[in-house]
Amino acid sequence: MERAAAAAGPAVEGGGVSRRAVRAGGAAAAGAGSRQASTETLDSPTGSHVEWCKQLIAATISSQISGSVPSEGVSRDYRVYRRPVVIRALRDGNKLAQMEEAPLLPGESIKVIAKDVMYICPFMGAVSGTLTVTDFRMYIKSVERDPPFVIDVPLGVISRVEKIGVQSHGDNSCGLEIVCKDMRNLRLAYKQEEQNRLEIFENLVTRAFPVSNDLPLFAFSYKEKFAVNGWKVYDPMAEYKRQGLPNESWKISKINSTYELCDTYPAILVVPTSVKDDDLSKVAAFRAKGRVPVLSWIHPESQATITRCSQPSVGPNDKRCKEDEKYLQTIMDANAQSHKLIIFDARQNSVADTNKAKGGGYESESAYPNAELVFLEIHNIHVMRESLRKLKEIVYPTIDETRWLSNVDSTHWLEYIRMLLAGAVRIADKIESGKTSVVVHCSDGWDRTAQLTALAMLMLDSYYRTIKGFEVLIEKEWISFGHRFAMRVGHGDDDHADADRSPIFLQFIDCVWQMTKQFPAAFEFNELFLITILDHLYSCLFGTFLCNCEKERLKEEVSTKTISLWSYINSQLDEFTNPFYVNYENHVLYPVASLNHLELWVNYYVRWNPRMRPQVPIHQNLKELLAIRTELQKKVEDLQREAATRSISSSSDRGSSPSHSATPVHTSV
């Protein structure tokens, strides 16, 4: 039941503001009852002062994007582009101590320096320079070019380091191949007689994989000071209060305050009010890893809910748990507008059957008579890892122009993105249009489950489309609910062949980017925001994505010994703000989950190829547009105040004449 491209359903009527469904490229849904149909979309003009401002911004874009094409210099390809993405604003205000070999962050120290190291660039040939290895980065600076050629790679990005022979470069016959997690590989060569060549290799391996060498990740040494404390972004009690919880049907439980119920769940959970702790413990014993169904999101009007969990331990003998069956019935009963519960199992049906033979399984209609089970047929972590490997092969270092589209298609990457979006649309549609509560799970409930619940919540709740709201969404659905970041990414671990590694979070961010392309005015954040999140998923500069669950992070004192990524981002919001953002609070987004509407995220996956990058400084243009927008907003507000003053003055002059209401000027740019 894909509704991605279907006509918009009726807006939900409820106590207060109505909600409107928005299809990508389509009109907003018509209101129920006597309300007239609306032709407004997130990008359609309305004739207001606000729209005039937006048209002026659009005109400004046209004038500013007609600039000259930058040169193809190698320094532009690597130095100017690379640094803004990874640690750009960290240098602002002279925060980096500039040294001859490498700029250093607070807490960063040099471990080894090697002269006459050759970087074998796949685009420009061999470049000789100085290699500096610190406890955070590998830094190469050329001695041959002006401006200097710079490679600046956080060590956390490195997946593996291998020794290679480089006979074609004469004396430089020893070399290293450095395979990275961000879609690129690097090759270095140095002279065999280089005295510290062993020291180079050992320091690089030791510092790139500190966990495997009993060393702390650099995040615990980083001493930067930011104006904002990002650890305060997410407060679970405040977030549940924003959703209107607790209420008569749902309570906030602290049964997991010591992580005894489920060691991969957060301390604070939302469960049905009538459920007793003893019954909850029995449900936990029946669910894989103790991950009981708990509330993620509640509809503000219908009270339909998204709950998440892991698979039931049904096994080959169809074992049942009366407490679990009653528990799901209670979740359904909490929503008075529906007498059905939809269980979305993210897995392929065949895989779920295999898991059942191993002691797992899925909910049967006989045990859960009021539930409907839907398999979303999404592949497992191993398939996704292989798909990304194939994608990397076709985007770096060379691109076959004659077979580009067929090569992208052969990776199935966009097909898997489509399946995730389609599944999330089905979940969001059941909640919004069907007013039906849903339960979402996969096997363990921390990979595909997080992808689907977070995407559905992003479609349903405009708060999560703001910068802070998106940070809260990641903290809540991914970090606190135990997505195994350390295991899936392999932070500081040299076992690059670990079967548990998989690009699950990368896929989620890719899906979000696809939504921003279809709804360019619906998100407060820009593309750089998403790329920065992914860069620091790997960098180990911040503590945000470290460890596998809340319990581990508490044990490692991550929030007191490291800095949050949100501290960095929220200290410079202008860098990450979308100048076209319009705050439509009650719009539900239904992206088109079709390959015809999806595209490869070139600015992320292919950014290391200088021939595939934008030829104009788009990010700088967007910053300038943001400044123009701010100025225009101020002018609109001044006009509003002036109009209000005139209206009051006119009313006073009329004396006893009938009053006339003024039409407000909308300023939600």
XYZ file of C-alpha atoms in Angstrom:
669
model
C 0.000 0.000 0.000
C 2.259 2.797 -1.210
C 0.576 6.167 -0.976
C 3.605 8.195 -1.909
C 2.176 9.354 -5.211
C -1.520 9.140 -4.385
C -3.857 12.077 -3.991
C -3.743 13.808 -0.638
C -6.252 12.642 1.929
C -8.464 14.877 4.070
C -6.895 17.001 6.743
C -7.636 15.828 10.258
C -10.144 17.948 12.149
C -9.508 18.243 15.845
C -9.412 20.563 18.766
C -7.447 23.494 17.439
C -5.307 23.904 14.344
C -6.017 21.640 11.400
C -3.264 19.550 9.834
C -2.619 19.476 6.111
C -1.044 16.710 4.064
C 1.440 17.836 1.438
C 2.609 15.692 -1.442
C 5.882 16.394 -3.170
C 5.104 18.736 -6.028
C 1.380 18.622 -5.213
C -1.231 20.744 -3.515
C -2.067 20.631 0.145
C -4.972 18.426 1.083
C -8.473 19.790 1.222
C -9.991 20.325 4.622
C -12.758 18.101 5.931
C -16.381 19.181 6.264
C -17.274 22.597 4.873
C -13.702 23.795 4.500
C -12.760 24.773 0.963
C -9.979 23.064 -0.900
C -6.609 24.747 -0.645
C -4.227 25.078 -3.577
C -1.338 26.189 -1.378
C 1.882 24.248 -1.448
C 5.098 24.817 0.400
C 6.433 26.769 -2.563
C 3.374 28.412 -4.127
C 2.904 32.198 -4.115
C 0.080 33.716 -2.091
C 0.409 37.365 -3.071
C 1.420 38.528 0.403
C 4.379 40.709 1.362
C 6.092 37.485 2.356
C 5.785 36.107 -1.152
C 7.163 39.354 -2.549
C 10.168 38.838 -0.280
C 10.547 35.273 -1.483
C 10.412 36.394 -5.113
C 13.103 38.958 -4.387
C 15.254 36.237 -2.840
C 14.732 34.076 -5.916
C 15.762 36.958 -8.152
C 18.865 37.428 -6.037
C 19.782 33.776 -6.536
C 19.584 34.172 -10.292
C 21.932 37.125 -10.200
C 24.437 35.602 -7.781
C 24.716 32.158 -9.314
C 25.915 33.620 -12.603
C 29.435 34.095 -11.263
C 32.673 32.995 -12.863
C 33.832 29.386 -12.829
C 36.725 28.800 -10.425
C 39.973 27.390 -11.718
C 40.751 23.691 -11.712
C 43.714 24.171 -9.382
C 44.415 21.247 -7.118
C 44.563 23.469 -4.054
C 40.979 24.508 -4.709
C 39.927 20.887 -5.086
C 41.266 19.751 -1.751
C 42.134 22.544 0.604
C 39.367 25.038 0.028
C 36.632 22.431 -0.272
C 37.725 19.879 2.290
C 38.212 22.079 5.310
C 34.807 23.784 5.282
C 33.043 20.431 5.381
C 34.826 18.811 8.297
C 36.222 21.412 10.666
C 35.594 24.670 8.905
C 34.127 26.816 11.678
C 36.521 25.387 14.244
C 39.160 27.706 12.861
C 36.990 30.821 13.311
C 38.241 33.407 15.773
C 41.816 32.117 15.520
C 40.849 29.061 17.562
C 43.404 26.878 15.817
C 47.013 27.307 16.837
C 48.634 27.652 13.430
C 51.867 25.673 13.197
C 54.261 24.990 10.372
C 53.272 21.342 10.027
C 49.558 21.393 10.837
C 46.925 23.532 12.537
C 46.071 22.066 15.937
C 42.791 21.939 17.801
C 42.711 22.515 21.565
C 43.915 19.238 23.097
C 45.492 17.960 19.867
C 49.182 17.013 19.771
C 51.639 15.976 17.044
C 52.886 12.373 17.118
C 55.150 12.148 14.069
C 56.342 14.319 11.167
C 57.801 12.975 7.914
C 59.350 15.015 5.110
C 59.363 14.116 1.413
C 56.213 12.008 1.546
C 54.489 11.676 -1.786
C 50.700 11.750 -2.078
C 49.635 9.882 -5.205
C 46.644 11.927 -6.298
C 44.299 10.053 -8.680
C 43.463 13.325 -10.446
C 46.689 15.381 -10.468
C 49.455 12.794 -10.154
C 52.133 12.613 -7.455
C 52.496 15.543 -5.048
C 55.447 15.746 -2.646
C 54.957 17.227 0.803
C 55.206 16.909 4.570
C 53.104 14.385 6.461
C 52.036 15.164 10.009
C 50.198 12.626 12.148
C 48.509 13.911 15.310
C 46.199 12.161 17.716
C 43.261 13.488 15.657
C 44.296 13.838 12.022
C 46.566 12.973 9.138
C 47.742 16.217 7.540
C 49.690 16.503 4.288
C 50.978 19.846 3.040
C 52.799 20.200 -0.270
C 56.142 21.955 -0.613
C 55.831 22.392 -4.358
C 52.684 24.409 -4.888
C 51.442 27.906 -4.200
C 48.937 28.112 -2.672
C 49.878 24.987 -0.698
C 48.201 21.701 -1.496
C 46.609 20.305 1.677
C 45.023 16.988 2.617
C 43.387 17.058 6.050
C 41.792 13.764 7.151
C 40.431 13.028 10.638
C 41.836 9.672 11.724
C 38.384 8.472 12.742
C 37.454 8.453 9.053
C 40.073 5.773 8.314
C 38.772 2.230 7.914
C 42.079 0.456 7.295
C 45.760 1.102 6.548
C 47.766 -1.271 4.360
C 51.413 -1.337 3.273
C 51.912 -1.397 -0.481
C 54.786 -1.371 -2.955
C 55.135 1.635 -5.262
C 57.828 0.600 -7.745
C 56.777 3.129 -10.360
C 57.951 6.029 -8.225
C 61.655 5.219 -8.072
C 63.131 5.758 -4.651
C 59.698 6.168 -3.161
C 59.131 2.430 -3.201
C 57.383 1.988 0.137
C 53.836 3.118 0.498
C 50.548 3.073 2.351
C 47.018 2.699 1.104
C 44.513 4.375 3.408
C 40.904 3.300 2.928
C 38.374 5.768 4.329
C 34.773 5.475 5.474
C 33.712 8.608 3.571
C 33.985 7.219 0.016
C 37.688 7.880 -0.758
C 41.040 6.112 -0.635
C 44.456 7.755 -0.226
C 47.864 6.483 -1.341
C 51.174 7.641 0.113
C 54.730 6.762 -0.905
C 58.064 7.425 0.821
C 61.691 6.393 0.471
C 62.699 2.988 1.738
C 65.575 4.457 3.724
C 63.306 6.954 5.461
C 64.381 6.440 9.077
C 60.990 6.969 10.634
C 58.919 5.062 8.062
C 58.046 2.404 10.661
C 57.188 5.160 13.091
C 54.853 6.680 10.492
C 52.983 3.417 9.980
C 52.764 2.547 13.671
C 51.586 6.006 14.710
C 49.029 6.126 11.948
C 47.618 2.720 12.846
C 47.734 3.321 16.595
C 46.033 6.712 16.423
C 43.514 5.765 13.742
C 42.398 2.752 15.803
C 42.762 3.829 19.451
C 40.115 1.429 20.764
C 42.064 -1.535 19.366
C 45.221 -0.162 21.012
C 43.751 0.599 24.455
C 43.808 4.344 23.879
C 40.965 6.844 24.314
C 39.167 8.332 21.335
C 40.222 11.910 20.601
C 36.807 13.228 21.656
C 37.931 12.722 25.267
C 40.958 14.987 24.670
C 39.272 17.731 22.654
C 39.159 20.942 24.727
C 37.358 23.472 22.521
C 34.994 25.949 24.202
C 31.645 26.756 22.595
C 29.016 29.316 23.513
C 26.266 26.675 23.518
C 26.094 23.434 25.505
C 24.805 20.875 23.029
C 24.244 18.257 25.714
C 21.202 20.277 26.811
C 19.478 19.998 23.426
C 17.593 16.832 24.325
C 15.638 16.466 27.551
C 13.325 13.426 27.312
C 10.866 14.821 29.847
C 10.607 18.097 27.913
C 10.174 16.281 24.596
C 7.396 14.052 25.939
C 5.748 17.108 27.495
C 5.843 18.800 24.079
C 3.924 15.792 22.755
C 1.304 16.180 25.497
C 2.525 13.323 27.666
C 1.760 11.905 30.120
C -2.006 11.700 29.579
C -4.815 9.422 30.702
C -3.679 6.591 28.422
C 0.114 6.899 28.587
C 2.488 7.325 31.500
C 6.164 8.110 31.875
C 7.827 5.117 33.490
C 11.182 4.900 35.211
C 11.160 1.114 35.474
C 14.342 1.169 33.363
C 16.090 3.846 35.443
C 18.937 1.423 36.217
C 18.725 -0.285 32.794
C 17.609 -3.580 34.335
C 14.516 -4.004 32.163
C 16.478 -3.389 28.945
C 20.136 -2.395 28.932
C 19.942 -0.870 25.433
C 16.878 1.312 26.103
C 16.892 4.782 27.697
C 16.147 5.244 31.391
C 12.859 7.046 30.709
C 10.133 5.224 28.766
C 6.503 5.951 27.873
C 4.164 2.982 28.279
C 0.384 2.453 28.634
C -0.957 3.756 31.957
C -2.667 0.512 32.935
C 0.403 -1.705 32.473
C 1.971 -2.986 35.691
C 5.724 -3.286 36.106
C 5.514 -7.063 36.626
C 3.685 -7.498 33.335
C 6.167 -5.207 31.603
C 9.006 -7.412 32.822
C 7.286 -10.461 31.327
C 6.851 -8.637 28.030
C 10.565 -7.774 28.100
C 11.412 -11.444 28.575
C 9.373 -12.260 25.457
C 10.881 -9.540 23.238
C 14.394 -9.822 21.765
C 17.005 -8.029 23.894
C 14.208 -6.981 26.272
C 13.148 -4.208 23.898
C 9.466 -3.876 24.804
C 7.016 -1.793 22.753
C 7.323 1.824 23.953
C 5.905 5.062 22.594
C 7.933 7.166 20.182
C 5.301 9.652 19.017
C 1.620 10.451 19.550
C -0.662 12.300 17.156
C -1.794 15.575 18.761
C -5.413 15.105 17.678
C -6.298 11.474 16.985
C -3.989 10.081 19.700
C -2.755 7.454 17.241
C 0.741 6.389 18.259
C 4.011 5.101 16.874
C 5.516 2.506 19.195
C 8.773 0.673 18.600
C 10.177 -2.626 19.833
C 12.055 -5.761 18.763
C 10.753 -9.061 17.407
C 8.818 -11.438 19.677
C 10.523 -14.679 20.721
C 7.924 -16.892 19.107
C 10.291 -19.578 17.894
C 9.503 -22.631 15.767
C 6.889 -23.847 18.263
C 4.809 -20.636 18.097
C 5.336 -19.735 21.721
C 2.878 -17.182 23.112
C 2.981 -14.601 25.892
C -0.395 -13.476 27.244
C 1.160 -10.366 28.792
C 2.578 -9.329 25.419
C -0.745 -9.960 23.684
C -2.595 -7.925 26.302
C 0.037 -5.200 26.087
C -0.463 -4.690 22.345
C -4.232 -4.723 22.858
C -3.788 -1.951 25.429
C -1.805 0.094 22.900
C -4.655 -0.279 20.425
C -7.288 0.623 23.048
C -5.441 3.843 23.900
C -6.568 5.152 20.500
C -10.366 5.441 20.585
C -10.603 6.289 16.871
C -9.492 2.886 15.636
C -10.175 -0.721 16.517
C -7.119 -2.047 14.775
C -3.372 -2.083 15.316
C -0.945 -2.207 12.393
C 2.368 -3.983 13.032
C 5.007 -2.958 10.513
C 7.776 -5.550 10.390
C 10.653 -3.953 8.483
C 12.134 -7.293 7.456
C 11.588 -9.475 4.440
C 8.970 -12.118 5.140
C 11.403 -14.900 4.280
C 14.021 -13.528 6.685
C 11.438 -13.264 9.457
C 10.593 -16.930 8.895
C 14.282 -17.795 9.201
C 14.501 -15.825 12.440
C 11.472 -17.700 13.715
C 13.311 -20.979 13.231
C 16.136 -19.524 15.346
C 13.893 -18.462 18.226
C 12.670 -15.102 16.985
C 9.711 -14.477 14.739
C 6.700 -12.242 14.326
C 3.178 -11.706 15.626
C 0.536 -14.145 14.362
C -3.063 -13.162 13.683
C -4.283 -15.936 15.958
C -2.370 -14.559 18.953
C -3.041 -10.912 18.083
C -6.547 -10.968 16.516
C -6.934 -7.176 16.266
C -3.543 -6.635 14.686
C -2.592 -6.563 11.022
C 0.968 -7.597 10.184
C 2.700 -5.868 7.255
C 6.169 -6.830 6.039
C 8.075 -3.923 4.467
C 10.624 -6.235 2.783
C 13.677 -4.106 3.663
C 16.997 -5.922 3.375
C 19.387 -6.510 6.281
C 22.587 -4.728 7.331
C 24.828 -7.007 5.262
C 23.017 -6.214 2.021
C 23.263 -2.482 2.774
C 26.994 -2.728 3.497
C 27.596 -4.484 0.181
C 25.501 -1.911 -1.652
C 27.615 0.937 -0.262
C 30.807 -0.928 -1.191
C 29.601 -1.145 -4.791
C 28.673 2.528 -4.758
C 32.136 3.484 -3.557
C 33.703 1.510 -6.394
C 31.878 3.519 -9.050
C 32.329 7.019 -7.565
C 36.009 6.991 -6.539
C 38.551 7.566 -7.880
C 37.286 7.355 -11.462
C 33.800 7.631 -12.910
C 32.749 5.786 -16.046
C 30.713 8.469 -17.804
C 29.380 6.084 -20.450
C 27.895 3.700 -17.875
C 27.176 6.098 -15.008
C 23.427 5.544 -14.738
C 23.607 1.777 -15.179
C 26.472 1.565 -12.680
C 24.497 3.509 -10.075
C 21.514 1.270 -10.726
C 23.635 -1.863 -10.282
C 24.480 -0.880 -6.694
C 20.754 -0.880 -5.739
C 21.545 1.976 -3.337
C 18.708 4.208 -4.530
C 16.333 1.250 -4.545
C 17.043 0.668 -0.858
C 16.561 4.387 -0.176
C 13.234 4.143 -1.995
C 12.135 1.188 0.129
C 12.894 3.055 3.347
C 10.992 6.138 2.233
C 8.067 4.048 0.999
C 7.868 2.212 4.317
C 7.974 5.446 6.311
C 5.250 6.969 4.102
C 3.002 3.972 4.805
C 3.556 4.391 8.542
C 2.895 8.139 8.437
C -0.218 7.639 6.318
C -1.693 5.071 8.709
C -1.187 7.522 11.561
C -2.395 10.684 9.791
C -5.095 9.506 7.395
C -6.013 6.174 8.945
C -5.894 7.455 12.548
C -4.556 4.016 13.419
C -1.800 3.241 15.910
C 1.229 1.364 14.619
C 3.975 -0.812 16.074
C 7.306 -0.877 14.245
C 10.051 -3.465 14.648
C 12.724 -5.394 12.781
C 14.827 -8.056 14.520
C 16.481 -6.207 17.398
C 14.741 -2.873 16.912
C 17.777 -0.612 16.645
C 18.520 -0.414 12.879
C 15.623 -0.463 10.403
C 13.227 0.360 13.225
C 15.081 3.598 13.987
C 15.195 4.478 10.289
C 11.446 4.041 9.875
C 10.219 5.662 13.086
C 12.499 8.679 12.665
C 11.511 9.207 9.020
C 7.799 8.822 9.775
C 8.070 11.301 12.649
C 9.896 13.721 10.347
C 6.997 13.502 7.900
C 4.328 13.901 10.583
C 5.790 16.525 12.920
C 7.135 19.828 11.594
C 9.076 20.397 14.835
C 11.561 17.727 13.764
C 12.161 19.684 10.553
C 13.760 22.538 12.503
C 17.449 22.464 13.378
C 16.874 21.849 17.078
C 14.002 19.469 16.404
C 16.134 17.349 14.088
C 18.859 17.214 16.723
C 16.220 16.065 19.223
C 14.997 13.434 16.757
C 18.501 11.995 16.387
C 19.129 12.082 20.136
C 15.804 10.391 20.841
C 15.165 7.807 18.143
C 18.785 6.930 17.392
C 21.066 7.675 20.304
C 18.880 7.132 23.375
C 17.083 4.102 21.907
C 20.318 2.273 21.342
C 21.326 2.320 17.707
C 24.728 0.676 17.924
C 26.816 3.519 16.537
C 30.147 2.179 17.798
C 29.453 -1.223 16.272
C 27.936 -0.064 12.975
C 30.586 2.627 12.341
C 33.557 0.932 14.019
C 34.838 3.930 15.967
C 38.555 3.440 16.624
C 38.384 -0.271 15.761
C 40.833 -1.835 13.294
C 38.570 -4.780 12.381
C 37.428 -3.327 9.056
C 35.888 -6.655 8.021
C 33.566 -6.754 11.041
C 30.218 -8.099 9.820
C 28.361 -5.783 12.204
C 29.391 -2.654 10.316
C 26.690 -1.143 8.139
C 25.681 2.310 6.797
C 22.313 2.395 8.572
C 22.521 5.977 9.829
C 23.980 7.144 6.504
C 20.908 5.746 4.752
C 18.643 7.670 7.116
C 20.449 10.949 6.413
C 20.299 10.200 2.677
C 16.522 9.754 2.977
C 16.290 13.095 4.777
C 18.296 14.731 1.993
C 15.899 13.246 -0.578
C 13.027 14.852 1.337
C 14.764 18.232 1.360
C 15.043 18.002 -2.421
C 11.320 17.323 -2.780
C 10.285 19.918 -0.167
C 12.998 22.613 -0.360
C 11.133 25.083 1.883
C 10.012 22.622 4.565
C 13.317 22.172 6.420
C 15.111 24.788 8.500
C 18.504 23.163 7.901
C 20.566 23.035 4.734
C 22.680 20.404 2.998
C 25.847 21.394 4.855
C 24.074 20.543 8.116
C 23.485 16.965 6.947
C 27.011 16.573 5.554
C 28.511 17.916 8.788
C 26.543 15.373 10.809
C 27.870 12.550 8.623
C 31.445 13.830 8.745
C 31.369 13.831 12.527
C 29.636 10.476 12.648
C 33.111 9.211 11.716
C 35.532 11.877 12.994
C 35.408 10.991 16.729
C 35.882 14.706 17.433
C 32.616 14.937 19.379
C 30.971 12.556 21.818
C 27.514 12.597 20.249
C 27.777 9.342 18.285
C 30.108 7.408 20.573
C 29.177 4.089 22.247
C 26.203 1.835 21.535
C 23.563 2.851 24.057
C 22.671 5.235 26.862
C 23.986 2.897 29.550
C 27.432 2.760 27.905
C 27.550 6.529 27.457
C 26.707 7.031 31.121
C 29.460 4.622 32.148
C 32.013 6.406 29.928
C 30.821 9.828 31.184
C 30.486 10.992 27.595
C 28.357 14.046 28.405
C 30.883 15.398 30.913
C 34.165 14.339 29.289
C 33.414 15.146 25.638
C 31.780 17.931 23.637
C 28.471 17.539 21.816
C 28.305 18.018 18.054
C 25.295 20.245 18.698
C 27.551 22.649 20.641
C 29.532 23.194 17.451
C 26.504 23.464 15.164
C 24.310 25.594 17.417
C 27.121 28.085 18.002
C 26.988 29.097 14.323
C 23.460 28.491 13.109
C 23.803 30.778 10.093
C 26.160 28.216 8.553
C 23.465 25.556 8.618
C 20.213 27.478 8.024
C 18.121 27.103 4.872
C 17.236 30.605 3.589
C 14.083 29.278 1.902
C 12.608 27.718 5.044
C 8.904 28.313 5.680
C 7.519 27.192 9.024
C 4.297 25.390 8.141
C 3.604 23.885 11.546
C 0.771 21.530 10.682
C 1.784 20.168 7.323
C 2.379 16.447 6.907
C 4.888 15.627 4.182
C 4.420 12.668 1.856
C 7.534 12.396 -0.306
C 7.246 10.532 -3.579
C 9.009 7.228 -2.958
C 9.735 6.458 -6.589
C 13.066 6.037 -8.343
C 11.875 8.664 -10.812
C 11.982 11.213 -7.985
C 15.181 10.082 -6.252
C 18.749 10.973 -7.159
C 22.250 10.115 -6.045
C 23.524 12.596 -3.460
C 26.493 13.753 -5.531
C 27.576 16.512 -3.134
C 28.231 13.838 -0.515
C 29.157 10.603 -2.269
C 31.136 12.131 -5.141
C 32.521 15.253 -3.464
C 36.140 14.016 -3.574
C 36.118 14.013 -7.373
C 36.975 17.602 -8.440
C 35.185 17.156 -11.756
C 31.841 16.459 -10.057
C 31.704 19.416 -7.699
C 29.557 22.529 -8.179
C 31.379 25.230 -10.105
C 30.014 28.052 -7.961
C 30.293 28.557 -4.184
C 26.683 27.610 -3.439
C 27.065 27.605 0.339
C 28.377 31.172 0.357
C 25.490 32.240 -1.870
C 23.015 30.687 0.555
C 24.597 32.526 3.477
C 24.223 35.806 1.606
C 20.606 34.973 0.817
C 20.000 34.229 4.480
C 21.280 37.694 5.369
C 19.011 39.219 2.720
C 16.068 37.238 4.058
C 16.731 38.448 7.598
C 16.830 42.035 6.374
C 13.592 41.598 4.408
C 11.874 39.967 7.375
C 12.758 42.996 9.461
C 11.256 45.283 6.822
C 8.065 43.214 6.758
C 7.796 43.414 10.551
C 8.281 47.188 10.369
C 5.501 47.391 7.762
C 3.235 45.322 9.990
C 3.796 47.610 12.930
C 3.196 50.650 10.741
C -0.017 49.133 9.349
C -1.225 48.253 12.845
C -0.542 51.794 14.058
C -2.450 53.273 11.133
C -5.345 50.885 11.736
C -5.608 51.947 15.370
C -5.394 55.606 14.391
C -8.063 55.158 11.711
C -10.386 53.403 14.172
C -10.016 56.269 16.623
C -10.828 58.826 13.893
C -13.998 56.988 12.936
C -15.285 57.273 16.488
C -18.687 55.603 16.593
C -18.431 54.216 13.051
C -18.619 50.405 12.711
C -15.224 48.820 13.212
C -13.456 46.987 10.409
C -11.042 44.145 10.966
C -7.705 44.404 9.207
C -6.344 41.503 7.233
C -3.108 40.386 8.890
C 0.084 40.196 6.892
C 1.565 36.712 7.217
C 5.283 36.698 7.942
C 6.068 33.004 8.234
C 8.854 33.109 5.683
